[in-house]
PDB file of C-alpha atoms in Angstrom:
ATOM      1  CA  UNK X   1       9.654  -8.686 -13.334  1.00 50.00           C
ATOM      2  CA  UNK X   2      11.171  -4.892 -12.938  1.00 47.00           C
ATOM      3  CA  UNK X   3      13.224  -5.524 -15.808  1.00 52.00           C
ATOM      4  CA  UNK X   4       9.775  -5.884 -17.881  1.00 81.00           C
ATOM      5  CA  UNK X   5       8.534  -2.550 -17.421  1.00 95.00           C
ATOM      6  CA  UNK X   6       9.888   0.940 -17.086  1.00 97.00           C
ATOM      7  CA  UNK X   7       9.931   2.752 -14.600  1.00 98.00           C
ATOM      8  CA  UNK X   8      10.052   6.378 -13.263  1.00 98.00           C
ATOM      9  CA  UNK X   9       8.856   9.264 -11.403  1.00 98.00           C
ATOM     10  CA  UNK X  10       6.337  12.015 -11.220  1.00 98.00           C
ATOM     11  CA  UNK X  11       6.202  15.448  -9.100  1.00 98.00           C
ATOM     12  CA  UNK X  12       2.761  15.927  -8.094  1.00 98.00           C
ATOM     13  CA  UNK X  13       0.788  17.391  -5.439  1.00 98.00           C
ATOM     14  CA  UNK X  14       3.641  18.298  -3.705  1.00 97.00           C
ATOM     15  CA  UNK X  15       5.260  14.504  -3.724  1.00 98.00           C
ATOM     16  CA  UNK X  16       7.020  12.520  -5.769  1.00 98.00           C
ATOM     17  CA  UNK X  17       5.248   9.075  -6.689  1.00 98.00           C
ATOM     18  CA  UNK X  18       7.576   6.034  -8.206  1.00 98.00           C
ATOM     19  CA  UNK X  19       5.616   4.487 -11.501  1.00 98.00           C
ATOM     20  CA  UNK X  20       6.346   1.458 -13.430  1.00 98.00           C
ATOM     21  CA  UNK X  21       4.823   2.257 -17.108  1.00 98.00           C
ATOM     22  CA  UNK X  22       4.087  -0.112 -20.336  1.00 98.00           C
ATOM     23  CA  UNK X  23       3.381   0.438 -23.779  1.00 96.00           C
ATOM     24  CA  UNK X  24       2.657   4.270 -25.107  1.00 92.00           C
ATOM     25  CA  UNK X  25       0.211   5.920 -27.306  1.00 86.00           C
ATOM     26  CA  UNK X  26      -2.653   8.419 -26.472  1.00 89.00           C
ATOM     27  CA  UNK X  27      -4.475   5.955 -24.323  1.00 95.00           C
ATOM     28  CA  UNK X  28      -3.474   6.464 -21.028  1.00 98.00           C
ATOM     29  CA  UNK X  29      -4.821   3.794 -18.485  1.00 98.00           C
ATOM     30  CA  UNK X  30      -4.110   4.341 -14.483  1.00 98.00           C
ATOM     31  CA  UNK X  31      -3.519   0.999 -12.567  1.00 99.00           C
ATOM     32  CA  UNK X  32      -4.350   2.070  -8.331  1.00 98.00           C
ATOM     33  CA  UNK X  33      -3.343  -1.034  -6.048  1.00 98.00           C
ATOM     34  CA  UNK X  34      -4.342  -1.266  -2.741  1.00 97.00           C
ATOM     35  CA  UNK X  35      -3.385  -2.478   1.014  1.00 98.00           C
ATOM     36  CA  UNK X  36      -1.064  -3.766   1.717  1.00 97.00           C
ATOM     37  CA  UNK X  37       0.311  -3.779  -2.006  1.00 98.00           C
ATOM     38  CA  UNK X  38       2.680  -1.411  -4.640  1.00 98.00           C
ATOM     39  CA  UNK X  39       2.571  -1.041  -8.503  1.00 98.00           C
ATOM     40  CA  UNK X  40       3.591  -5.030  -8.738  1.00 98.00           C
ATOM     41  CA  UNK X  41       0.358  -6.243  -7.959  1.00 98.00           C
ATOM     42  CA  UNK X  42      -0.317  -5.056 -11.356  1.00 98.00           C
ATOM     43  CA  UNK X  43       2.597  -6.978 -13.246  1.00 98.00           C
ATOM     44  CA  UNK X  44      -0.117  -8.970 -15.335  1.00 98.00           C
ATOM     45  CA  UNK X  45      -1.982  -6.223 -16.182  1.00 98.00           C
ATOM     46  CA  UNK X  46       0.643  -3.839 -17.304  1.00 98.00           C
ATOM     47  CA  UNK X  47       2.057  -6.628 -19.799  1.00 97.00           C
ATOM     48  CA  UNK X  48      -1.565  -6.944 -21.021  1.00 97.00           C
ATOM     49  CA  UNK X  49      -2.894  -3.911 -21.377  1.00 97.00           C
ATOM     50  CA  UNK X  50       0.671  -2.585 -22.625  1.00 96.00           C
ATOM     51  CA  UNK X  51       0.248  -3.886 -26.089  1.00 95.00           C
ATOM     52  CA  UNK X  52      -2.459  -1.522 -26.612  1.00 95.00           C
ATOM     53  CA  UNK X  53      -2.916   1.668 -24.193  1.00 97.00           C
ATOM     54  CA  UNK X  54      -0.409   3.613 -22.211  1.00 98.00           C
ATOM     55  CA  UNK X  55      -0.013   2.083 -18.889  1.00 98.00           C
ATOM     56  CA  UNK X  56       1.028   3.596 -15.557  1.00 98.00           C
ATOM     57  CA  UNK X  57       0.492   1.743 -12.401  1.00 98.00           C
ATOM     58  CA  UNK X  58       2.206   4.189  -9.251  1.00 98.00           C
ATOM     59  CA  UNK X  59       2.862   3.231  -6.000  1.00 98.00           C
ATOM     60  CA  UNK X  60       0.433   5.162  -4.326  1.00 98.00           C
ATOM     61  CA  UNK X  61       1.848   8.037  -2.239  1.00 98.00           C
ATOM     62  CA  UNK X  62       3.611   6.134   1.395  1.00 98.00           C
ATOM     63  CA  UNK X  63       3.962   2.820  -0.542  1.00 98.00           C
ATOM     64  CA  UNK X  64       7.245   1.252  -2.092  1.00 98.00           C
ATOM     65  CA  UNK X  65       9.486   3.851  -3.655  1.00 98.00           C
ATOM     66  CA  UNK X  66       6.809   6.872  -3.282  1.00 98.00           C
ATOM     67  CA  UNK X  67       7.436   9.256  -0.833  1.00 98.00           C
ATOM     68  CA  UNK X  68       6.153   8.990   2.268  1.00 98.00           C
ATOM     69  CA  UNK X  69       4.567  12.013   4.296  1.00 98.00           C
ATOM     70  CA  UNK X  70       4.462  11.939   7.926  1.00 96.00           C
ATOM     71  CA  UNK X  71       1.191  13.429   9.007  1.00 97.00           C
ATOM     72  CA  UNK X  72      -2.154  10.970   9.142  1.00 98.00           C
ATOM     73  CA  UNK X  73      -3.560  14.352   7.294  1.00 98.00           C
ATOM     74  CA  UNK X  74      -1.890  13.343   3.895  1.00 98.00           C
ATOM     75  CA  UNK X  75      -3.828  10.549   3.447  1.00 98.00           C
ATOM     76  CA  UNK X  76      -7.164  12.065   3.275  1.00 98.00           C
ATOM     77  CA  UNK X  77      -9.156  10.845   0.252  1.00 98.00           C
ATOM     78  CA  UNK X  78      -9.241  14.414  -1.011  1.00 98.00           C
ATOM     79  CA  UNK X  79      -5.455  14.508  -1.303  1.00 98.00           C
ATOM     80  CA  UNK X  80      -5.279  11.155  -2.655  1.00 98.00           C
ATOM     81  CA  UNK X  81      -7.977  11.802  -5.421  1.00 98.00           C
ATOM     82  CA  UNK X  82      -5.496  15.215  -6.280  1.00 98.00           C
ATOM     83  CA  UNK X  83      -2.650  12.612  -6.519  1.00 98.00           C
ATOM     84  CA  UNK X  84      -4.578  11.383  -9.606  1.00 98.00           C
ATOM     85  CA  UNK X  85      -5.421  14.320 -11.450  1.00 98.00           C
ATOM     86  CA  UNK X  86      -1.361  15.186 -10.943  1.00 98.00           C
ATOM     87  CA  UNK X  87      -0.631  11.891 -12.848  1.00 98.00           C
ATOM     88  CA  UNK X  88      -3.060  12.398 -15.884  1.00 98.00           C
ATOM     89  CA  UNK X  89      -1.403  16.014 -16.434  1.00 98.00           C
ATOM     90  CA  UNK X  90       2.070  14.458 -15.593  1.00 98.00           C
ATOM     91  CA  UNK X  91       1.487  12.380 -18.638  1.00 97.00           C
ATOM     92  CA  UNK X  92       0.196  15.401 -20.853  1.00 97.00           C
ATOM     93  CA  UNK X  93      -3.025  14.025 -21.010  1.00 97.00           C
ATOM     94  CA  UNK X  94      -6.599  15.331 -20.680  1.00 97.00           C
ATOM     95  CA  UNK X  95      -8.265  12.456 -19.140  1.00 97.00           C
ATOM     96  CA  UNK X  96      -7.356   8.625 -18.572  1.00 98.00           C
ATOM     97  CA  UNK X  97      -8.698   5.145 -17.744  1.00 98.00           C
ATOM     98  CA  UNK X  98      -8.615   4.822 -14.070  1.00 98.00           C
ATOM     99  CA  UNK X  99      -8.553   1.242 -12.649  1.00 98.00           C
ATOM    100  CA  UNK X 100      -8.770   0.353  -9.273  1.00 98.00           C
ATOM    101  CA  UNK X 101      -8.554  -2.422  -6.662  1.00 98.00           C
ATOM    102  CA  UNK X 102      -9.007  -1.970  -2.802  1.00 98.00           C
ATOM    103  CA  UNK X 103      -8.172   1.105  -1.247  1.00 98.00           C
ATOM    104  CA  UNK X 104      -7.110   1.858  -4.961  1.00 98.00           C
ATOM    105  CA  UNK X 105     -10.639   1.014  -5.999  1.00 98.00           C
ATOM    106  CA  UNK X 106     -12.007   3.937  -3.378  1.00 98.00           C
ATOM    107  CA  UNK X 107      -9.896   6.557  -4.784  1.00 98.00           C
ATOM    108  CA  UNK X 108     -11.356   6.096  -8.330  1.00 98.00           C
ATOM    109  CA  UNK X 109     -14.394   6.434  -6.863  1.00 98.00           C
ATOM    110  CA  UNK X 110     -13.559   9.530  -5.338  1.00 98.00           C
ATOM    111  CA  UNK X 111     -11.902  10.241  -8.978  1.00 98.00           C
ATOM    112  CA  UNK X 112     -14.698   9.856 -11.291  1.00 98.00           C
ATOM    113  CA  UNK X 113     -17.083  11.244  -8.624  1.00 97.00           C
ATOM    114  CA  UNK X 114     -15.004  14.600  -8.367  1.00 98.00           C
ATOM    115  CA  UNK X 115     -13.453  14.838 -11.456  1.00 98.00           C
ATOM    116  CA  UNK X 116     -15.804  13.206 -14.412  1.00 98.00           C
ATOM    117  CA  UNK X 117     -14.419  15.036 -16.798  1.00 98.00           C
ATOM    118  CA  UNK X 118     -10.705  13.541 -16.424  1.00 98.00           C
ATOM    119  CA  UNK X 119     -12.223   9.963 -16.108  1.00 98.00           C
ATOM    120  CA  UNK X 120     -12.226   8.234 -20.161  1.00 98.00           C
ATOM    121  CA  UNK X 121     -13.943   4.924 -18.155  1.00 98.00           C
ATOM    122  CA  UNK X 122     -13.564   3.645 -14.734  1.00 98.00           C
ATOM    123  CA  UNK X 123     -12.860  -0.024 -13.573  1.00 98.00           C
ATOM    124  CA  UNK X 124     -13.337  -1.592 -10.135  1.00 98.00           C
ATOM    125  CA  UNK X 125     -12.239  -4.611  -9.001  1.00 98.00           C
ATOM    126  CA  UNK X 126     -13.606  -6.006  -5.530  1.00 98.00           C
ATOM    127  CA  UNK X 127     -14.726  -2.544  -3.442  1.00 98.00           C
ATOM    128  CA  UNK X 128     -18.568  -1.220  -4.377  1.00 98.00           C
ATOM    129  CA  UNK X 129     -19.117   2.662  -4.168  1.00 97.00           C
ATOM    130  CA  UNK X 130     -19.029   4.183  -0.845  1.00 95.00           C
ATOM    131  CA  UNK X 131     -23.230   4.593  -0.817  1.00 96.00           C
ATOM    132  CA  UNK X 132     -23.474   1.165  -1.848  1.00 97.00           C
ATOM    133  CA  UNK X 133     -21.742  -0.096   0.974  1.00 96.00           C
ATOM    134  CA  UNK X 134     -23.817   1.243   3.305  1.00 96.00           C
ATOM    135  CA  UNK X 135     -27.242   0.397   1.673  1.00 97.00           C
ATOM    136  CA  UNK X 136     -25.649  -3.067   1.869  1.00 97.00           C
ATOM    137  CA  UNK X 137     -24.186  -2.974   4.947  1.00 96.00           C
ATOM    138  CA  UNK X 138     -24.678  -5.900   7.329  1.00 96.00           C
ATOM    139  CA  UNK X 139     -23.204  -7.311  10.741  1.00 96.00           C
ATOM    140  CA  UNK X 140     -21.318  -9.791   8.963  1.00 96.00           C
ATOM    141  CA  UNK X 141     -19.816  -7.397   6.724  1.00 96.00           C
ATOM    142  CA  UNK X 142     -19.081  -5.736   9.971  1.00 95.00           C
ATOM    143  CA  UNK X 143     -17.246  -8.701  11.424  1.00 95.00           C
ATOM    144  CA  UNK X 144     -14.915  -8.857   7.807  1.00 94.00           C
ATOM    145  CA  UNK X 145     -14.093  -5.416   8.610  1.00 94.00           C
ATOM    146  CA  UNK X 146     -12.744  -5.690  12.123  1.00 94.00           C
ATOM    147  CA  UNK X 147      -9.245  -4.521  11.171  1.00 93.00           C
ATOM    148  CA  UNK X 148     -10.490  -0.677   9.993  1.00 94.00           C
ATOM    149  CA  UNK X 149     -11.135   0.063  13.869  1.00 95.00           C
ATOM    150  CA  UNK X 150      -7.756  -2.150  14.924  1.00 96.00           C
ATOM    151  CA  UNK X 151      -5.762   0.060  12.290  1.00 96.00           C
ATOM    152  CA  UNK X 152      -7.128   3.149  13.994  1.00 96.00           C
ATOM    153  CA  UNK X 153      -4.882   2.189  17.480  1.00 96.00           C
ATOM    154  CA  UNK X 154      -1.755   4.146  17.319  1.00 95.00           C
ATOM    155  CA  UNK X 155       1.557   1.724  16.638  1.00 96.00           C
ATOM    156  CA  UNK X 156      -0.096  -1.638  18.081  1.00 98.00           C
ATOM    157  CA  UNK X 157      -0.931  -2.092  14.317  1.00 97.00           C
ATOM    158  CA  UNK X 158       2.400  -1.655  12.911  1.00 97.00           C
ATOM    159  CA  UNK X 159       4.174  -3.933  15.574  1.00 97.00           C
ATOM    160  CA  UNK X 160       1.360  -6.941  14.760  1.00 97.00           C
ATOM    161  CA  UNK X 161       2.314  -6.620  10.514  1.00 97.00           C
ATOM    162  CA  UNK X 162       5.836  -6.528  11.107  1.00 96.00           C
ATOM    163  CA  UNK X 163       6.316  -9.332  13.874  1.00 96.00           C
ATOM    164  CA  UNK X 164       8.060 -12.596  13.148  1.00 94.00           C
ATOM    165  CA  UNK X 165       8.796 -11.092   9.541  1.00 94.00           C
ATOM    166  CA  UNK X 166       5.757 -10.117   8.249  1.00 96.00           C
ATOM    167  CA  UNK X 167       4.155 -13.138   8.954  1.00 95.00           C
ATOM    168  CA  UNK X 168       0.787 -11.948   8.450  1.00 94.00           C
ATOM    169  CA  UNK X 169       1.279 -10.346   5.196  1.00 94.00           C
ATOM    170  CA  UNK X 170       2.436 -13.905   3.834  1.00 94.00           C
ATOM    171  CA  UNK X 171      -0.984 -15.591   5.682  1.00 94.00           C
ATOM    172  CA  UNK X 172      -3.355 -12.658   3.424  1.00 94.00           C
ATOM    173  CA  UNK X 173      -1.511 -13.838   0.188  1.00 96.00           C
ATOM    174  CA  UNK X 174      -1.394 -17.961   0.721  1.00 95.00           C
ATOM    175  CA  UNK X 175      -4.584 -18.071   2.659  1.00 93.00           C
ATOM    176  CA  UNK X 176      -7.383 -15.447   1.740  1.00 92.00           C
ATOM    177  CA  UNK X 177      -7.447 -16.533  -1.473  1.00 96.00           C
ATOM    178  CA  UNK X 178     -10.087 -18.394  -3.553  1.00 95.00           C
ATOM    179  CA  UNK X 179      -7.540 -20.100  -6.177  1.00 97.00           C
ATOM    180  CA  UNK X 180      -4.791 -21.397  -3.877  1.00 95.00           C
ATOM    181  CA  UNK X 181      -1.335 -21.192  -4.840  1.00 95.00           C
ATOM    182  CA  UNK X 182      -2.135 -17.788  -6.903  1.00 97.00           C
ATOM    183  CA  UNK X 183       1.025 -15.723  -4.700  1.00 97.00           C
ATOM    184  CA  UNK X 184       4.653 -18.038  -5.256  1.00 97.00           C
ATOM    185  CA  UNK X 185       7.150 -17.142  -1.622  1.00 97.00           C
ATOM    186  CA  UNK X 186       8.715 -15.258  -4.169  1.00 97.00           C
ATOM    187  CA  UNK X 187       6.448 -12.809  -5.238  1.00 97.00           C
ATOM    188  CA  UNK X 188       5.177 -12.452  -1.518  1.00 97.00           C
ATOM    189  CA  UNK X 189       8.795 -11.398  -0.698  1.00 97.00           C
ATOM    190  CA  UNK X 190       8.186  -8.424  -2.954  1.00 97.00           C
ATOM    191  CA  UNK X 191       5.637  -7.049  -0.992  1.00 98.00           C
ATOM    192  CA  UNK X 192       7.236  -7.735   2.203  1.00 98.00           C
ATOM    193  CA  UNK X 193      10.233  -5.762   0.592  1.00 98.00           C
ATOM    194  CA  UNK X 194       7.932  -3.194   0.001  1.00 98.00           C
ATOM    195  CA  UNK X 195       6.042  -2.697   3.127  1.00 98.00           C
ATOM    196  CA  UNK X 196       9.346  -3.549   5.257  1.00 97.00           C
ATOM    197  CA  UNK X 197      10.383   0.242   4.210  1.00 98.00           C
ATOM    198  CA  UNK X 198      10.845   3.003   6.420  1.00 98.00           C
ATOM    199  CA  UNK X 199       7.583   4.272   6.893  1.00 98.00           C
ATOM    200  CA  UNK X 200       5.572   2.320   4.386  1.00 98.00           C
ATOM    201  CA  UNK X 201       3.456   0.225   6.999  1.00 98.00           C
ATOM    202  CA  UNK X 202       2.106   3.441   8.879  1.00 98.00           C
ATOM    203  CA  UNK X 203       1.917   5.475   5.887  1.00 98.00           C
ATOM    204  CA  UNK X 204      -0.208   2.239   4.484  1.00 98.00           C
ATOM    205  CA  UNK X 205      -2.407   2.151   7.967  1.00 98.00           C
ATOM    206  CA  UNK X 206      -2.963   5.766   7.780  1.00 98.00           C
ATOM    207  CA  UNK X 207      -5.055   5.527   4.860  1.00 98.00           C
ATOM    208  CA  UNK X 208      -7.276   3.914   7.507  1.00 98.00           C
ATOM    209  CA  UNK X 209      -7.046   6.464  10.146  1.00 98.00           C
ATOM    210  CA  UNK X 210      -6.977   9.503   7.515  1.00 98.00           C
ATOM    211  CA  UNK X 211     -10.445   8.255   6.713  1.00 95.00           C
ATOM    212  CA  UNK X 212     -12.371   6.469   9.542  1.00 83.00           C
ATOM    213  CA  UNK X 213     -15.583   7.613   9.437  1.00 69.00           C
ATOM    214  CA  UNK X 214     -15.731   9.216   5.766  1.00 61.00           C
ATOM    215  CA  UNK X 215     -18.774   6.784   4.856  1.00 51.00           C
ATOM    216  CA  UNK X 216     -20.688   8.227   6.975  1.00 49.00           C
ATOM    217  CA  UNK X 217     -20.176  11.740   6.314  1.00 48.00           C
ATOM    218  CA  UNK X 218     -21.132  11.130   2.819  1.00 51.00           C
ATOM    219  CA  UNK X 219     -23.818   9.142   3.580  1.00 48.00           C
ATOM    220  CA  UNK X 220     -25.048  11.974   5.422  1.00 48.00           C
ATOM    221  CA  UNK X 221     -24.313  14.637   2.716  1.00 50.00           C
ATOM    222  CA  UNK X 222     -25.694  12.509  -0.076  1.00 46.00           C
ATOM    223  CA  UNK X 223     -29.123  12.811   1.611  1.00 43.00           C
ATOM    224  CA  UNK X 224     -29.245  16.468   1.180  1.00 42.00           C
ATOM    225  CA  UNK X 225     -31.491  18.022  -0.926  1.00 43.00           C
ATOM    226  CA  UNK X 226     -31.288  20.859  -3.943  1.00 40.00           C
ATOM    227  CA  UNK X 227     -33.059  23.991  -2.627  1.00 41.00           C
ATOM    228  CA  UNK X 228     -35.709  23.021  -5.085  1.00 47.00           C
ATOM    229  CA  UNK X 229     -36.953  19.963  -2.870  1.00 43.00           C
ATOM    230  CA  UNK X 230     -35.024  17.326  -5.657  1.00 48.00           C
ATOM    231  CA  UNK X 231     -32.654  14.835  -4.258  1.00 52.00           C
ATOM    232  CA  UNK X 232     -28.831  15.458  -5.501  1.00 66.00           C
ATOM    233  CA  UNK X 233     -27.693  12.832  -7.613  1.00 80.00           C
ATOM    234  CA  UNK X 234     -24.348  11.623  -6.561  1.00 88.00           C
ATOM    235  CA  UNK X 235     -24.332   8.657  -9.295  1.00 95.00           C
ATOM    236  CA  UNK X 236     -20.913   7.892 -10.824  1.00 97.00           C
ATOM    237  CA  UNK X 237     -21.443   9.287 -14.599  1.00 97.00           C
ATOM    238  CA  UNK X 238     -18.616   7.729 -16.254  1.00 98.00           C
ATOM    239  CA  UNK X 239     -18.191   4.526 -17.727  1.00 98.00           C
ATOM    240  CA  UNK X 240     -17.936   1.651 -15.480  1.00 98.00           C
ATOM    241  CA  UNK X 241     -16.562  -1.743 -15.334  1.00 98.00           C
ATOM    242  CA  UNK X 242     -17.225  -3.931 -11.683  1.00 98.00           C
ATOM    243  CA  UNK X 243     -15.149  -6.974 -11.483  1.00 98.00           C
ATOM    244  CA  UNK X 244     -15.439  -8.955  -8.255  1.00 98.00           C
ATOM    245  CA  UNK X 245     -14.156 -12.408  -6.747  1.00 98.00           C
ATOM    246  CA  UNK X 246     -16.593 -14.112  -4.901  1.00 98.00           C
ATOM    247  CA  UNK X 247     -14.377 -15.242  -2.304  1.00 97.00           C
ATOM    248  CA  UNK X 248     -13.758 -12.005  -0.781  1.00 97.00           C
ATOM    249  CA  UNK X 249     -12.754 -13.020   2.594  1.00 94.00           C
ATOM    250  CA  UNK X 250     -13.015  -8.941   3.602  1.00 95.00           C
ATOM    251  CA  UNK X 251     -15.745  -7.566   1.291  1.00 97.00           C
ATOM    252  CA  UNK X 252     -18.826 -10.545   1.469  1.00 97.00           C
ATOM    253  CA  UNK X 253     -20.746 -10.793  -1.952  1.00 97.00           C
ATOM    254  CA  UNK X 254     -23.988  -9.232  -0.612  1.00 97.00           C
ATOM    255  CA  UNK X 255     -21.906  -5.520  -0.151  1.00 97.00           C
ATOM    256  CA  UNK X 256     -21.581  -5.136  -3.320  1.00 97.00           C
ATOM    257  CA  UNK X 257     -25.311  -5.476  -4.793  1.00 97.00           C
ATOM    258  CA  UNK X 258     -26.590  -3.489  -6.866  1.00 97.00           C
ATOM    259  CA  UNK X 259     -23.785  -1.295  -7.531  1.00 98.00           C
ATOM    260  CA  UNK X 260     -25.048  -0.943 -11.125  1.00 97.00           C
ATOM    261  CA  UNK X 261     -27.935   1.414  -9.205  1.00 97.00           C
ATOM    262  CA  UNK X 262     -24.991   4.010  -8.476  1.00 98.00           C
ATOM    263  CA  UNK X 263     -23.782   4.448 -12.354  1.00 98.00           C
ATOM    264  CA  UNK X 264     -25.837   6.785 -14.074  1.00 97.00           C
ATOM    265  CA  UNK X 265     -23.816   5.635 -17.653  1.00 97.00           C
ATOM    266  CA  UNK X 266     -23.010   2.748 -19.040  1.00 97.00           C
ATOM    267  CA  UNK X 267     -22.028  -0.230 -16.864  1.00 98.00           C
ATOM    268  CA  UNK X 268     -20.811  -3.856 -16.833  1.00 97.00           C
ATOM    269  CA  UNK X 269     -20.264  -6.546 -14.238  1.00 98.00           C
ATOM    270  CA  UNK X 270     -17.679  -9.548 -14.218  1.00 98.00           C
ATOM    271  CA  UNK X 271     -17.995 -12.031 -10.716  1.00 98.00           C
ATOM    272  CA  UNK X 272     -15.616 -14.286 -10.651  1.00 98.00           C
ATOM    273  CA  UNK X 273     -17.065 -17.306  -8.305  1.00 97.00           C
ATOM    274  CA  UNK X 274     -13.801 -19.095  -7.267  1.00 97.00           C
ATOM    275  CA  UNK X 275     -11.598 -16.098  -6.994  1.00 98.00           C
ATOM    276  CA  UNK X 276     -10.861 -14.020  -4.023  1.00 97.00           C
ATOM    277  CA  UNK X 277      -9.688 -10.841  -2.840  1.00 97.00           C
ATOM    278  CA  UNK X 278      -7.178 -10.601  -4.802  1.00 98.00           C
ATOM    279  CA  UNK X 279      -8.620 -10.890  -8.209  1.00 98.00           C
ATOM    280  CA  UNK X 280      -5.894  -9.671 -10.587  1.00 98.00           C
ATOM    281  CA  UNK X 281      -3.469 -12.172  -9.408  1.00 98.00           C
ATOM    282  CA  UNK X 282      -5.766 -15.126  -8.790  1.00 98.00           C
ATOM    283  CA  UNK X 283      -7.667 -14.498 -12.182  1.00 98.00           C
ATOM    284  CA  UNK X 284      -5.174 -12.567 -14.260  1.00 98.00           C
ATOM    285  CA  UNK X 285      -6.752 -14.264 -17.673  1.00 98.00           C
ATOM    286  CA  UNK X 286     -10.614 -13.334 -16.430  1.00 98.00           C
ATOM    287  CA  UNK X 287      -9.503 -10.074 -15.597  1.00 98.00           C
ATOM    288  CA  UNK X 288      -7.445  -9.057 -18.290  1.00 98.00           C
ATOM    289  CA  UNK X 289     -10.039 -10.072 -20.724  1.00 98.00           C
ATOM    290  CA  UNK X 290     -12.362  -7.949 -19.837  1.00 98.00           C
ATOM    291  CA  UNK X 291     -10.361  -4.980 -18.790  1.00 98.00           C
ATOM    292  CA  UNK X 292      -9.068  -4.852 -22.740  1.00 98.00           C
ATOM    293  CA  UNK X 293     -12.472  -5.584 -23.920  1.00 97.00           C
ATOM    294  CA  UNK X 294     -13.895  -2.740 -21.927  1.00 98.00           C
ATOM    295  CA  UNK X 295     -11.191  -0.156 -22.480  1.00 97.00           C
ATOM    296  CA  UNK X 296     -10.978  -1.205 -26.592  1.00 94.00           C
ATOM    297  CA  UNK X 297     -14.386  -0.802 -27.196  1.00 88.00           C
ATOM    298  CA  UNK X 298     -15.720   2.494 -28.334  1.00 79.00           C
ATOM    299  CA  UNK X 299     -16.763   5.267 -26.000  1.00 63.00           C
ATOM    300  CA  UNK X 300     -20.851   5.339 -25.940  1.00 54.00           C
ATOM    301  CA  UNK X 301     -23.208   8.338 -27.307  1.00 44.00           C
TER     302      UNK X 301
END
């Protein structure tokens, strides 16, 4: 599916990040993947959305063909979010769509939190805002998330993914899904291809370890107070789509409730009952639907 798309290469934030990129125009949309993916778990959305906007999905910085710093510092949601902002201007434009799924999903949060002004509309798909999490937070949720403190173990990580070729990485894409038979050996060979590059698998963990305990600092900061006695709101002021499989085998349905409470603009919801984690591949029709309904219609007063 490379030959579909084209593909290139932008210099920003001191980096250069590998693209694949569909369609043109003035509407430029921003695909972020997640762990452990690259720019092809987009492949169904770039042909979609391609007919109408200007689509770039990147391999975020360590992944794939993006370079790949050395120092757990690089990962930092602050220099991710600045990886963003370098795209949009890469592109000439003033502002884009930003979508997001998994660790791709946090940085738009981060995005549109930081930047509103360079955010045209923001889609999620599975991972609720950082304060939501928290307000939702639970021991089973806990349990799902098991693997953020493994990841934070230096090397132990790395020689788990990689052993007996990856094995793992196939298990995530043939069993943690809701609609079985969603990821062809094929396709999971990509992303084995792509994580099996030098340094891609601990530049992919140290997103983890960049950011361990970066909830909790903001939890703490979003209770402060103007020094007029108001409480600050943090809410995401941006348009804002949530799509979410309900078969999330690492995010459990009641973690994201009541995410529409952290939007202070307009918002819509998709859940998607028999899909799971990943929810652009399992539900590429659901998805895509509403992605180019959202992003076509017209920008509210």
């Amino acid at each position: 599916m490379r030959g579909e798309f084209s593909h290139g290469y932008a210099n920003v934030n001191g980096i250069r990040l590998h693209y694949a990129e569909a369609g043109s125009g003035d509407s430029l949309v921003i695909l972020l993947h997640g762990f452990p993916e690259f720019w092809y778990s987009w492949r169904h959305q770039l042909a979609a959305l391609g007919q109408t906007h200007h689509v770039i999905a990147p391999d975020l910085r360590g992944y794939n063909l993006s370079d790949k710093p050395q120092r757990v510092a690089d990962y930092r949601i602050g220099v991710l979010i600045e990886d963003v902002i370098g795209l949009i201007k890469h592109f000439g434009a003033d502002r884009a769509a930003i979508v997001g799924h998994d660790w791709g999903a946090g940085v738009a949060w981060a995005v549109a939190g930081k930047y509103p002004e360079y955010v045209s509309k923001l889609a999620i798909l599975q991972v609720p805002p950082a304060a939501a999490w928290l307000a939702n937070l639970t021991l089973r949720q806990l349990w799902r998330s098991w693997y953020m403190l493994f990841f934070q173990l230096p090397r132990v990580p790395e020689w788990f993914i990689r052993r007996k070729r990856f094995a793992t990485l196939g298990r995530m894409f043939t069993e943690s899904v809701g609609r079985k038979g969603s990821f062809s050996e094929a396709e999971i060979e990509r992303y084995k291809e792509a994580l099996a590059r030098p340094g891609a698998l601990t530049a992919a963990i140290n997103y983890y370890r960049a950011n361990a305990g970066m909830a909790i600092a903001r939890r703490k900061k979003s209770n402060g107070r103007t020094r007029a006695g108001q409480t600050l709101d943090r809410r995401i002021r941006v348009p804002t789509l949530f799509i979410y499989g309900e078969q999330d085998v690492a995010i459990v349905p009641a973690t994201t409730r009541g995410v529409g409470r952290y939007i202070n603009a307009l918002y819509r919801e998709l859940r998607i009952k028999d899909s799971g984690h990943w929810v652009q591949n399992e539900a590429p029709r659901e998805v895509n639907d509403s992605l180019r309904q959202f992003l076509d219609s017209a920008d509210p007063t």
